[in-house]
PDB file of C-alpha atoms and ligand atoms in Angstrom:
ATOM      1  CA  MET A 586     -72.803  46.470 277.441  1.00 86.00           C
ATOM      2  CA  ALA A 587     -71.757  43.751 274.965  1.00 94.00           C
ATOM      3  CA  PRO A 588     -73.744  43.947 271.709  1.00 97.00           C
ATOM      4  CA  ARG A 589     -76.804  41.707 271.710  1.00 98.00           C
ATOM      5  CA  PHE A 590     -77.878  39.692 268.694  1.00 98.00           C
ATOM      6  CA  PHE A 591     -81.063  37.743 268.044  1.00 97.00           C
ATOM      7  CA  VAL A 592     -80.215  34.378 266.487  1.00 96.00           C
ATOM      8  CA  GLY A 593     -83.636  32.744 266.578  1.00 87.00           C
ATOM      9  CA  GLY A 594     -84.897  30.212 264.086  1.00 79.00           C
ATOM     10  CA  ALA A 595     -86.635  26.861 264.256  1.00 78.00           C
ATOM     11  CA  ASP A 596     -83.341  24.927 264.233  1.00 83.00           C
ATOM     12  CA  THR A 597     -81.251  27.267 266.390  1.00 86.00           C
ATOM     13  CA  VAL A 598     -79.505  25.440 269.226  1.00 85.00           C
ATOM     14  CA  LEU A 599     -77.410  27.517 271.581  1.00 92.00           C
ATOM     15  CA  ALA A 600     -75.426  24.925 273.557  1.00 91.00           C
ATOM     16  CA  ALA A 601     -72.871  26.114 276.103  1.00 91.00           C
ATOM     17  CA  GLU A 602     -69.234  25.498 275.090  1.00 92.00           C
ATOM     18  CA  SER A 603     -70.140  24.879 271.421  1.00 95.00           C
ATOM     19  CA  ASP A 604     -69.176  26.970 268.380  1.00 96.00           C
ATOM     20  CA  PHE A 605     -72.249  28.550 266.804  1.00 96.00           C
ATOM     21  CA  PRO A 606     -72.237  29.821 263.185  1.00 96.00           C
ATOM     22  CA  LEU A 607     -73.812  33.270 263.218  1.00 96.00           C
ATOM     23  CA  PRO A 608     -76.595  33.949 260.683  1.00 95.00           C
ATOM     24  CA  GLU A 609     -75.588  36.235 257.805  1.00 95.00           C
ATOM     25  CA  PRO A 610     -77.505  39.332 258.998  1.00 95.00           C
ATOM     26  CA  VAL A 611     -75.705  39.039 262.339  1.00 96.00           C
ATOM     27  CA  VAL A 612     -72.355  38.682 260.543  1.00 97.00           C
ATOM     28  CA  ARG A 613     -73.111  41.918 258.655  1.00 97.00           C
ATOM     29  CA  HIS A 614     -74.150  43.641 261.861  1.00 96.00           C
ATOM     30  CA  ALA A 615     -70.991  42.451 263.668  1.00 97.00           C
ATOM     31  CA  ARG A 616     -68.868  43.844 260.814  1.00 97.00           C
ATOM     32  CA  VAL A 617     -70.691  47.190 260.935  1.00 96.00           C
ATOM     33  CA  LEU A 618     -69.924  47.304 264.666  1.00 97.00           C
ATOM     34  CA  ARG A 619     -66.277  46.460 263.821  1.00 97.00           C
ATOM     35  CA  LEU A 620     -66.228  43.520 266.193  1.00 97.00           C
ATOM     36  CA  ALA A 621     -63.139  41.324 266.138  1.00 97.00           C
ATOM     37  CA  PRO A 622     -62.316  37.795 267.327  1.00 97.00           C
ATOM     38  CA  GLY A 623     -62.143  37.795 271.092  1.00 97.00           C
ATOM     39  CA  ASP A 624     -64.935  40.365 271.466  1.00 98.00           C
ATOM     40  CA  ALA A 625     -67.821  39.555 273.778  1.00 97.00           C
ATOM     41  CA  SER A 626     -71.458  39.579 272.720  1.00 97.00           C
ATOM     42  CA  THR A 627     -74.795  38.282 273.973  1.00 98.00           C
ATOM     43  CA  LEU A 628     -76.963  35.942 271.899  1.00 98.00           C
ATOM     44  CA  PHE A 629     -80.633  35.173 272.448  1.00 97.00           C
ATOM     45  CA  ASP A 630     -83.018  32.965 270.501  1.00 95.00           C
ATOM     46  CA  GLY A 631     -86.405  34.174 271.784  1.00 94.00           C
ATOM     47  CA  ARG A 632     -87.007  31.035 273.848  1.00 92.00           C
ATOM     48  CA  GLY A 633     -85.982  32.681 277.109  1.00 93.00           C
ATOM     49  CA  GLY A 634     -82.844  34.083 278.661  1.00 96.00           C
ATOM     50  CA  SER A 635     -79.619  34.751 276.799  1.00 97.00           C
ATOM     51  CA  HIS A 636     -76.116  33.372 276.363  1.00 97.00           C
ATOM     52  CA  ALA A 637     -72.775  35.085 276.787  1.00 97.00           C
ATOM     53  CA  ALA A 638     -70.700  34.504 273.657  1.00 98.00           C
ATOM     54  CA  THR A 639     -67.215  35.242 272.359  1.00 98.00           C
ATOM     55  CA  LEU A 640     -66.485  35.828 268.706  1.00 98.00           C
ATOM     56  CA  VAL A 641     -63.891  33.304 267.519  1.00 97.00           C
ATOM     57  CA  GLU A 642     -63.957  33.895 263.734  1.00 96.00           C
ATOM     58  CA  LEU A 643     -65.266  36.762 261.622  1.00 96.00           C
ATOM     59  CA  GLY A 644     -65.109  36.565 257.834  1.00 95.00           C
ATOM     60  CA  LYS A 645     -66.965  38.513 255.133  1.00 93.00           C
ATOM     61  CA  ARG A 646     -69.935  36.178 255.141  1.00 93.00           C
ATOM     62  CA  HIS A 647     -69.416  33.831 258.031  1.00 95.00           C
ATOM     63  CA  ALA A 648     -68.615  34.070 261.710  1.00 97.00           C
ATOM     64  CA  LEU A 649     -68.382  31.690 264.623  1.00 97.00           C
ATOM     65  CA  ALA A 650     -69.169  32.470 268.228  1.00 97.00           C
ATOM     66  CA  ARG A 651     -68.212  30.304 271.198  1.00 97.00           C
ATOM     67  CA  ILE A 652     -71.307  29.978 273.358  1.00 97.00           C
ATOM     68  CA  GLY A 653     -70.884  30.637 277.072  1.00 97.00           C
ATOM     69  CA  ALA A 654     -73.148  30.325 280.066  1.00 95.00           C
ATOM     70  CA  HIS A 655     -76.922  30.732 279.875  1.00 96.00           C
ATOM     71  CA  ASP A 656     -78.367  33.671 281.805  1.00 97.00           C
ATOM     72  CA  ALA A 657     -82.038  33.072 282.641  1.00 97.00           C
ATOM     73  CA  ALA A 658     -82.744  36.738 283.517  1.00 97.00           C
ATOM     74  CA  GLU A 659     -85.687  38.305 281.659  1.00 97.00           C
ATOM     75  CA  ALA A 660     -86.648  41.941 281.147  1.00 97.00           C
ATOM     76  CA  GLU A 661     -90.405  41.416 280.734  1.00 98.00           C
ATOM     77  CA  PRO A 662     -92.913  43.539 282.683  1.00 98.00           C
ATOM     78  CA  PRO A 663     -95.178  41.663 285.127  1.00 97.00           C
ATOM     79  CA  PHE A 664     -98.230  42.067 282.853  1.00 97.00           C
ATOM     80  CA  ARG A 665     -99.024  41.245 279.237  1.00 97.00           C
ATOM     81  CA  VAL A 666    -100.150  44.038 276.902  1.00 97.00           C
ATOM     82  CA  THR A 667    -101.422  43.583 273.360  1.00 96.00           C
ATOM     83  CA  LEU A 668    -101.368  46.854 271.440  1.00 97.00           C
ATOM     84  CA  ALA A 669    -104.164  46.882 268.855  1.00 97.00           C
ATOM     85  CA  GLN A 670    -103.249  49.950 266.842  1.00 98.00           C
ATOM     86  CA  GLY A 671    -105.325  51.600 264.115  1.00 98.00           C
ATOM     87  CA  LEU A 672    -102.969  51.956 261.143  1.00 98.00           C
ATOM     88  CA  ALA A 673    -101.263  55.337 261.225  1.00 97.00           C
ATOM     89  CA  GLY A 674     -99.505  57.003 258.289  1.00 96.00           C
ATOM     90  CA  GLY A 675     -95.937  58.092 257.554  1.00 94.00           C
ATOM     91  CA  ASP A 676     -93.339  56.544 259.806  1.00 96.00           C
ATOM     92  CA  LYS A 677     -95.609  56.698 262.881  1.00 97.00           C
ATOM     93  CA  MET A 678     -96.128  52.924 263.019  1.00 98.00           C
ATOM     94  CA  ASP A 679     -92.353  52.362 262.911  1.00 98.00           C
ATOM     95  CA  TRP A 680     -91.833  54.888 265.642  1.00 98.00           C
ATOM     96  CA  LEU A 681     -94.540  53.680 267.975  1.00 98.00           C
ATOM     97  CA  ILE A 682     -93.690  49.983 267.520  1.00 98.00           C
ATOM     98  CA  GLU A 683     -90.069  50.587 268.518  1.00 98.00           C
ATOM     99  CA  LYS A 684     -91.096  52.563 271.621  1.00 98.00           C
ATOM    100  CA  ALA A 685     -93.857  50.091 272.561  1.00 98.00           C
ATOM    101  CA  VAL A 686     -91.290  47.272 272.543  1.00 98.00           C
ATOM    102  CA  GLU A 687     -89.038  49.310 274.841  1.00 98.00           C
ATOM    103  CA  LEU A 688     -92.016  49.803 277.154  1.00 98.00           C
ATOM    104  CA  GLY A 689     -92.690  46.072 277.300  1.00 98.00           C
ATOM    105  CA  VAL A 690     -95.556  45.417 274.868  1.00 98.00           C
ATOM    106  CA  ALA A 691     -96.130  41.664 274.398  1.00 97.00           C
ATOM    107  CA  ALA A 692     -97.892  41.653 271.018  1.00 96.00           C
ATOM    108  CA  ILE A 693     -98.853  44.151 268.325  1.00 97.00           C
ATOM    109  CA  GLN A 694    -101.978  43.956 266.197  1.00 97.00           C
ATOM    110  CA  PRO A 695    -102.090  46.510 263.333  1.00 98.00           C
ATOM    111  CA  LEU A 696    -105.695  47.293 262.440  1.00 98.00           C
ATOM    112  CA  GLN A 697    -107.193  48.699 259.266  1.00 98.00           C
ATOM    113  CA  ALA A 698    -109.773  51.156 260.611  1.00 98.00           C
ATOM    114  CA  SER A 699    -112.242  53.107 258.479  1.00 97.00           C
ATOM    115  CA  ARG A 700    -110.411  56.391 259.088  1.00 97.00           C
ATOM    116  CA  SER A 701    -106.877  55.039 258.610  1.00 97.00           C
ATOM    117  CA  VAL A 702    -105.263  57.208 255.927  1.00 94.00           C
ATOM    118  CA  VAL A 703    -102.971  54.369 254.927  1.00 95.00           C
ATOM    119  CA  ARG A 704    -104.591  51.271 253.330  1.00 95.00           C
ATOM    120  CA  LEU A 705    -102.596  48.057 253.406  1.00 96.00           C
ATOM    121  CA  SER A 706    -103.506  44.691 251.957  1.00 93.00           C
ATOM    122  CA  GLY A 707    -101.972  41.726 250.140  1.00 95.00           C
ATOM    123  CA  GLU A 708     -98.242  41.770 249.463  1.00 97.00           C
ATOM    124  CA  ARG A 709     -97.767  45.330 250.719  1.00 96.00           C
ATOM    125  CA  ALA A 710     -99.339  44.420 254.051  1.00 96.00           C
ATOM    126  CA  GLN A 711     -97.104  41.339 254.353  1.00 97.00           C
ATOM    127  CA  LYS A 712     -94.011  43.416 253.597  1.00 97.00           C
ATOM    128  CA  ARG A 713     -94.959  45.958 256.237  1.00 98.00           C
ATOM    129  CA  GLN A 714     -95.576  43.194 258.770  1.00 98.00           C
ATOM    130  CA  ALA A 715     -92.096  41.737 258.075  1.00 97.00           C
ATOM    131  CA  HIS A 716     -90.576  45.232 258.315  1.00 98.00           C
ATOM    132  CA  TRP A 717     -92.268  45.846 261.683  1.00 98.00           C
ATOM    133  CA  GLN A 718     -91.175  42.442 262.961  1.00 98.00           C
ATOM    134  CA  ALA A 719     -87.568  43.354 262.044  1.00 97.00           C
ATOM    135  CA  LEU A 720     -87.962  46.615 264.003  1.00 98.00           C
ATOM    136  CA  VAL A 721     -89.195  44.584 266.986  1.00 98.00           C
ATOM    137  CA  GLN A 722     -86.088  42.410 266.780  1.00 97.00           C
ATOM    138  CA  ALA A 723     -83.759  45.423 266.618  1.00 97.00           C
ATOM    139  CA  ALA A 724     -85.551  47.052 269.557  1.00 98.00           C
ATOM    140  CA  CYS A 725     -85.237  43.843 271.633  1.00 98.00           C
ATOM    141  CA  GLU A 726     -81.525  43.649 270.830  1.00 98.00           C
ATOM    142  CA  GLN A 727     -81.112  47.244 271.907  1.00 97.00           C
ATOM    143  CA  CYS A 728     -83.276  47.310 275.041  1.00 97.00           C
ATOM    144  CA  GLY A 729     -82.342  43.951 276.580  1.00 97.00           C
ATOM    145  CA  ARG A 730     -85.520  41.933 276.027  1.00 98.00           C
ATOM    146  CA  ASN A 731     -85.057  38.252 275.206  1.00 97.00           C
ATOM    147  CA  ARG A 732     -88.666  37.593 274.150  1.00 96.00           C
ATOM    148  CA  LEU A 733     -89.776  39.015 270.815  1.00 97.00           C
ATOM    149  CA  PRO A 734     -93.302  40.467 270.696  1.00 97.00           C
ATOM    150  CA  ALA A 735     -95.114  39.157 267.607  1.00 97.00           C
ATOM    151  CA  VAL A 736     -96.522  41.607 265.069  1.00 98.00           C
ATOM    152  CA  ALA A 737     -99.747  40.087 263.734  1.00 96.00           C
ATOM    153  CA  GLU A 738    -100.909  40.500 260.146  1.00 96.00           C
ATOM    154  CA  VAL A 739    -102.821  43.667 259.285  1.00 97.00           C
ATOM    155  CA  THR A 740    -106.491  42.894 259.925  1.00 97.00           C
ATOM    156  CA  ASN A 741    -109.715  44.824 259.422  1.00 97.00           C
ATOM    157  CA  LEU A 742    -110.998  46.186 262.713  1.00 97.00           C
ATOM    158  CA  ASP A 743    -114.422  44.494 262.284  1.00 96.00           C
ATOM    159  CA  THR A 744    -112.861  41.109 261.553  1.00 96.00           C
ATOM    160  CA  TRP A 745    -110.526  41.439 264.502  1.00 96.00           C
ATOM    161  CA  LEU A 746    -113.324  42.474 266.883  1.00 95.00           C
ATOM    162  CA  ALA A 747    -115.329  39.398 265.862  1.00 92.00           C
ATOM    163  CA  ARG A 748    -112.295  37.196 266.521  1.00 89.00           C
ATOM    164  CA  VAL A 749    -110.933  38.737 269.725  1.00 81.00           C
ATOM    165  CA  ALA A 750    -114.196  39.254 271.582  1.00 66.00           C
ATOM    166  CA  PRO A 751    -115.190  35.648 272.224  1.00 65.00           C
ATOM    167  CA  SER A 752    -111.677  34.513 273.125  1.00 64.00           C
ATOM    168  CA  GLY A 753    -111.041  37.189 275.720  1.00 64.00           C
ATOM    169  CA  ASN A 754    -107.410  38.350 275.586  1.00 72.00           C
ATOM    170  CA  GLY A 755    -107.584  39.760 279.108  1.00 92.00           C
ATOM    171  CA  THR A 756    -109.113  43.107 279.987  1.00 95.00           C
ATOM    172  CA  ARG A 757    -110.026  44.911 276.784  1.00 96.00           C
ATOM    173  CA  LEU A 758    -109.685  48.688 276.805  1.00 97.00           C
ATOM    174  CA  LEU A 759    -110.905  51.108 274.160  1.00 98.00           C
ATOM    175  CA  LEU A 760    -108.815  54.270 274.429  1.00 98.00           C
ATOM    176  CA  SER A 761    -111.185  57.132 273.752  1.00 97.00           C
ATOM    177  CA  PRO A 762    -111.087  60.837 274.664  1.00 95.00           C
ATOM    178  CA  ARG A 763    -114.857  60.574 275.260  1.00 94.00           C
ATOM    179  CA  ALA A 764    -114.686  57.796 277.854  1.00 96.00           C
ATOM    180  CA  ALA A 765    -115.611  58.627 281.442  1.00 93.00           C
ATOM    181  CA  TYR A 766    -113.380  56.038 283.118  1.00 94.00           C
ATOM    182  CA  SER A 767    -109.766  57.065 283.826  1.00 96.00           C
ATOM    183  CA  LEU A 768    -106.916  54.591 283.392  1.00 96.00           C
ATOM    184  CA  PRO A 769    -105.637  54.878 287.013  1.00 96.00           C
ATOM    185  CA  ALA A 770    -109.185  54.263 288.323  1.00 96.00           C
ATOM    186  CA  LEU A 771    -109.509  51.178 286.153  1.00 97.00           C
ATOM    187  CA  VAL A 772    -106.108  49.844 287.265  1.00 97.00           C
ATOM    188  CA  ALA A 773    -107.046  50.351 290.925  1.00 97.00           C
ATOM    189  CA  GLU A 774    -110.251  48.318 290.399  1.00 97.00           C
ATOM    190  CA  ARG A 775    -108.898  45.554 288.198  1.00 96.00           C
ATOM    191  CA  ARG A 776    -105.290  45.257 289.314  1.00 97.00           C
ATOM    192  CA  GLU A 777    -105.323  41.498 289.933  1.00 97.00           C
ATOM    193  CA  ALA A 778    -107.091  40.697 286.646  1.00 96.00           C
ATOM    194  CA  LEU A 779    -104.692  42.922 284.702  1.00 97.00           C
ATOM    195  CA  LEU A 780    -101.688  41.185 286.236  1.00 97.00           C
ATOM    196  CA  ALA A 781    -103.112  37.692 285.800  1.00 97.00           C
ATOM    197  CA  ASP A 782    -104.778  37.887 282.385  1.00 95.00           C
ATOM    198  CA  GLY A 783    -103.186  40.879 280.673  1.00 96.00           C
ATOM    199  CA  VAL A 784    -104.750  43.721 278.767  1.00 96.00           C
ATOM    200  CA  THR A 785    -105.562  44.606 275.160  1.00 96.00           C
ATOM    201  CA  LEU A 786    -105.395  48.304 274.236  1.00 97.00           C
ATOM    202  CA  LEU A 787    -107.388  49.447 271.215  1.00 97.00           C
ATOM    203  CA  ILE A 788    -106.188  52.789 269.813  1.00 98.00           C
ATOM    204  CA  GLY A 789    -107.724  54.654 266.888  1.00 98.00           C
ATOM    205  CA  PRO A 790    -105.724  56.026 263.944  1.00 98.00           C
ATOM    206  CA  GLU A 791    -105.029  59.766 263.443  1.00 97.00           C
ATOM    207  CA  GLY A 792    -108.701  60.529 262.771  1.00 97.00           C
ATOM    208  CA  GLY A 793    -109.855  58.316 265.642  1.00 98.00           C
ATOM    209  CA  LEU A 794    -112.332  55.449 265.412  1.00 98.00           C
ATOM    210  CA  ALA A 795    -115.674  56.071 263.726  1.00 98.00           C
ATOM    211  CA  PRO A 796    -118.650  56.142 266.175  1.00 97.00           C
ATOM    212  CA  GLU A 797    -119.881  52.781 264.832  1.00 97.00           C
ATOM    213  CA  GLU A 798    -116.404  51.280 265.369  1.00 98.00           C
ATOM    214  CA  GLU A 799    -116.324  52.514 268.975  1.00 97.00           C
ATOM    215  CA  GLN A 800    -119.818  51.084 269.431  1.00 97.00           C
ATOM    216  CA  ALA A 801    -118.766  47.717 267.983  1.00 96.00           C
ATOM    217  CA  ALA A 802    -115.765  47.614 270.338  1.00 96.00           C
ATOM    218  CA  LEU A 803    -117.986  48.330 273.358  1.00 95.00           C
ATOM    219  CA  GLN A 804    -120.383  45.585 272.250  1.00 94.00           C
ATOM    220  CA  ALA A 805    -117.414  43.232 271.900  1.00 93.00           C
ATOM    221  CA  GLY A 806    -116.593  43.699 275.581  1.00 93.00           C
ATOM    222  CA  PHE A 807    -114.189  46.633 275.520  1.00 95.00           C
ATOM    223  CA  THR A 808    -114.314  49.196 278.318  1.00 96.00           C
ATOM    224  CA  GLY A 809    -113.841  52.831 277.305  1.00 97.00           C
ATOM    225  CA  VAL A 810    -110.923  54.498 279.074  1.00 98.00           C
ATOM    226  CA  SER A 811    -109.713  58.089 278.907  1.00 97.00           C
ATOM    227  CA  LEU A 812    -106.186  59.439 279.270  1.00 97.00           C
ATOM    228  CA  GLY A 813    -107.401  62.873 280.315  1.00 95.00           C
ATOM    229  CA  PRO A 814    -108.901  65.927 278.650  1.00 95.00           C
ATOM    230  CA  ARG A 815    -106.189  66.489 276.054  1.00 97.00           C
ATOM    231  CA  ILE A 816    -106.382  64.809 272.638  1.00 98.00           C
ATOM    232  CA  LEU A 817    -103.200  62.810 272.228  1.00 98.00           C
ATOM    233  CA  ARG A 818    -101.768  61.901 268.866  1.00 98.00           C
ATOM    234  CA  THR A 819    -102.359  58.269 268.036  1.00 98.00           C
ATOM    235  CA  GLU A 820     -98.659  57.450 268.456  1.00 97.00           C
ATOM    236  CA  THR A 821     -98.675  59.103 271.899  1.00 98.00           C
ATOM    237  CA  ALA A 822    -101.782  57.367 273.273  1.00 98.00           C
ATOM    238  CA  GLY A 823    -100.542  53.767 273.364  1.00 97.00           C
ATOM    239  CA  LEU A 824     -97.165  54.770 274.748  1.00 98.00           C
ATOM    240  CA  ALA A 825     -98.746  56.922 277.484  1.00 98.00           C
ATOM    241  CA  CYS A 826    -100.937  53.960 278.393  1.00 98.00           C
ATOM    242  CA  LEU A 827     -97.999  51.542 278.466  1.00 98.00           C
ATOM    243  CA  ALA A 828     -95.952  53.909 280.629  1.00 98.00           C
ATOM    244  CA  THR A 829     -98.883  54.358 283.027  1.00 98.00           C
ATOM    245  CA  LEU A 830     -99.420  50.588 283.308  1.00 98.00           C
ATOM    246  CA  ASN A 831     -95.698  50.123 284.017  1.00 98.00           C
ATOM    247  CA  ALA A 832     -95.814  52.776 286.732  1.00 98.00           C
ATOM    248  CA  LEU A 833     -98.987  51.425 288.365  1.00 98.00           C
ATOM    249  CA  LEU A 834     -98.352  47.690 287.981  1.00 98.00           C
ATOM    250  CA  GLY A 835     -94.678  47.466 288.838  1.00 96.00           C
ATOM    251  CA  GLY A 836     -92.996  47.407 285.423  1.00 95.00           C
ATOM    252  CA  PHE A 837     -90.607  50.298 286.097  1.00 95.00           C
TER     253      PHE A 837
HETATM  254  N1  SAM B1861    -110.703  63.383 266.869  1.00 67.54           N
HETATM  255  C1  SAM B1861    -110.326  62.051 267.229  1.00 67.54           C
HETATM  256  C2  SAM B1861    -111.294  61.507 268.299  1.00 67.54           C
HETATM  257  O1  SAM B1861    -111.964  62.318 268.894  1.00 67.54           O
HETATM  258  O2  SAM B1861    -111.355  60.307 268.507  1.00 67.54           O
HETATM  259  C3  SAM B1861    -108.935  62.094 267.795  1.00 67.54           C
HETATM  260  C4  SAM B1861    -108.230  60.843 267.566  1.00 67.54           C
HETATM  261  S1  SAM B1861    -106.694  60.703 268.430  1.00 67.54           S
HETATM  262  C5  SAM B1861    -105.663  61.722 267.497  1.00 67.54           C
HETATM  263  C6  SAM B1861    -106.219  59.084 268.008  1.00 67.54           C
HETATM  264  C7  SAM B1861    -106.515  58.039 269.048  1.00 67.54           C
HETATM  265  O3  SAM B1861    -105.733  58.251 270.196  1.00 67.54           O
HETATM  266  C8  SAM B1861    -107.927  57.967 269.556  1.00 67.54           C
HETATM  267  O4  SAM B1861    -108.768  57.220 268.697  1.00 67.54           O
HETATM  268  C9  SAM B1861    -107.765  57.306 270.908  1.00 67.54           C
HETATM  269  O5  SAM B1861    -107.690  55.900 270.779  1.00 67.54           O
HETATM  270  C10 SAM B1861    -106.426  57.841 271.361  1.00 67.54           C
HETATM  271  N2  SAM B1861    -106.537  59.006 272.230  1.00 67.54           N
HETATM  272  C11 SAM B1861    -106.132  60.259 271.973  1.00 67.54           C
HETATM  273  N3  SAM B1861    -106.361  61.072 273.022  1.00 67.54           N
HETATM  274  C12 SAM B1861    -106.913  60.296 273.994  1.00 67.54           C
HETATM  275  C13 SAM B1861    -107.365  60.537 275.319  1.00 67.54           C
HETATM  276  N4  SAM B1861    -107.307  61.740 275.861  1.00 67.54           N
HETATM  277  N5  SAM B1861    -107.875  59.506 276.016  1.00 67.54           N
HETATM  278  C14 SAM B1861    -107.947  58.277 275.482  1.00 67.54           C
HETATM  279  N6  SAM B1861    -107.537  57.991 274.226  1.00 67.54           N
HETATM  280  C15 SAM B1861    -107.027  58.978 273.492  1.00 67.54           C
END
């Protein structure tokens, strides 16, 4: 497969048969991959579909690609999932964000929960958000998605619950080992709504959500759902859920 590069930006125009100056990070990436003039690549700008392209110049800091035909094909699943993830420590967020993008997540909301071991705010939180967004871009380049899921700013769980509850955001699921409802049972009952309006998955951090946080989520319209009798690590839970939704709703 030709290497894929994201070239999005407010003023990006990918017009067929034109020469497009590649952004500097893409130039660096092309050099790392040892591409040479004449090599094929695929460019996408996040607005839908992708373009075939041929490298015509590659310098140290600049490169030009001749833009070819637009390919409207998309690799999105037929449902929209927002992953609302309690902040996890170490490199777990990096890991799970990359895999969630591969599994078709549409948006990621990092949440500061009371039991999150990592505390992020201010400049550090903004830097992490930018870092995660860059991981999303790399994962889209690698896995063939042309639409970039947005990583929202780190938000306190309470604040987010107050904001998300009135506006809906599709079916809202609280992933909890204590819930009685199983995910396949819920999908069987709400299949059409899940496909039409999407789903928001709320996952606790390593220590889980505090009882009052689970209660607040239920009051905000979330339905408790279990993934079986085993306690999954936080980075496993969202991915297991995404894989199950793909299998049951036609994303695989
Ligand atoms: N002792 C914590 C508890 O009981 O909530 C365990 C937390 S678990 C490591 C982290 C998160 O993964 C949980 O808050 C939940 O969202 C999700 N999770 C783990 N196992 C699950 C299961 N069997 N069913 C549903 N969600 C699960």
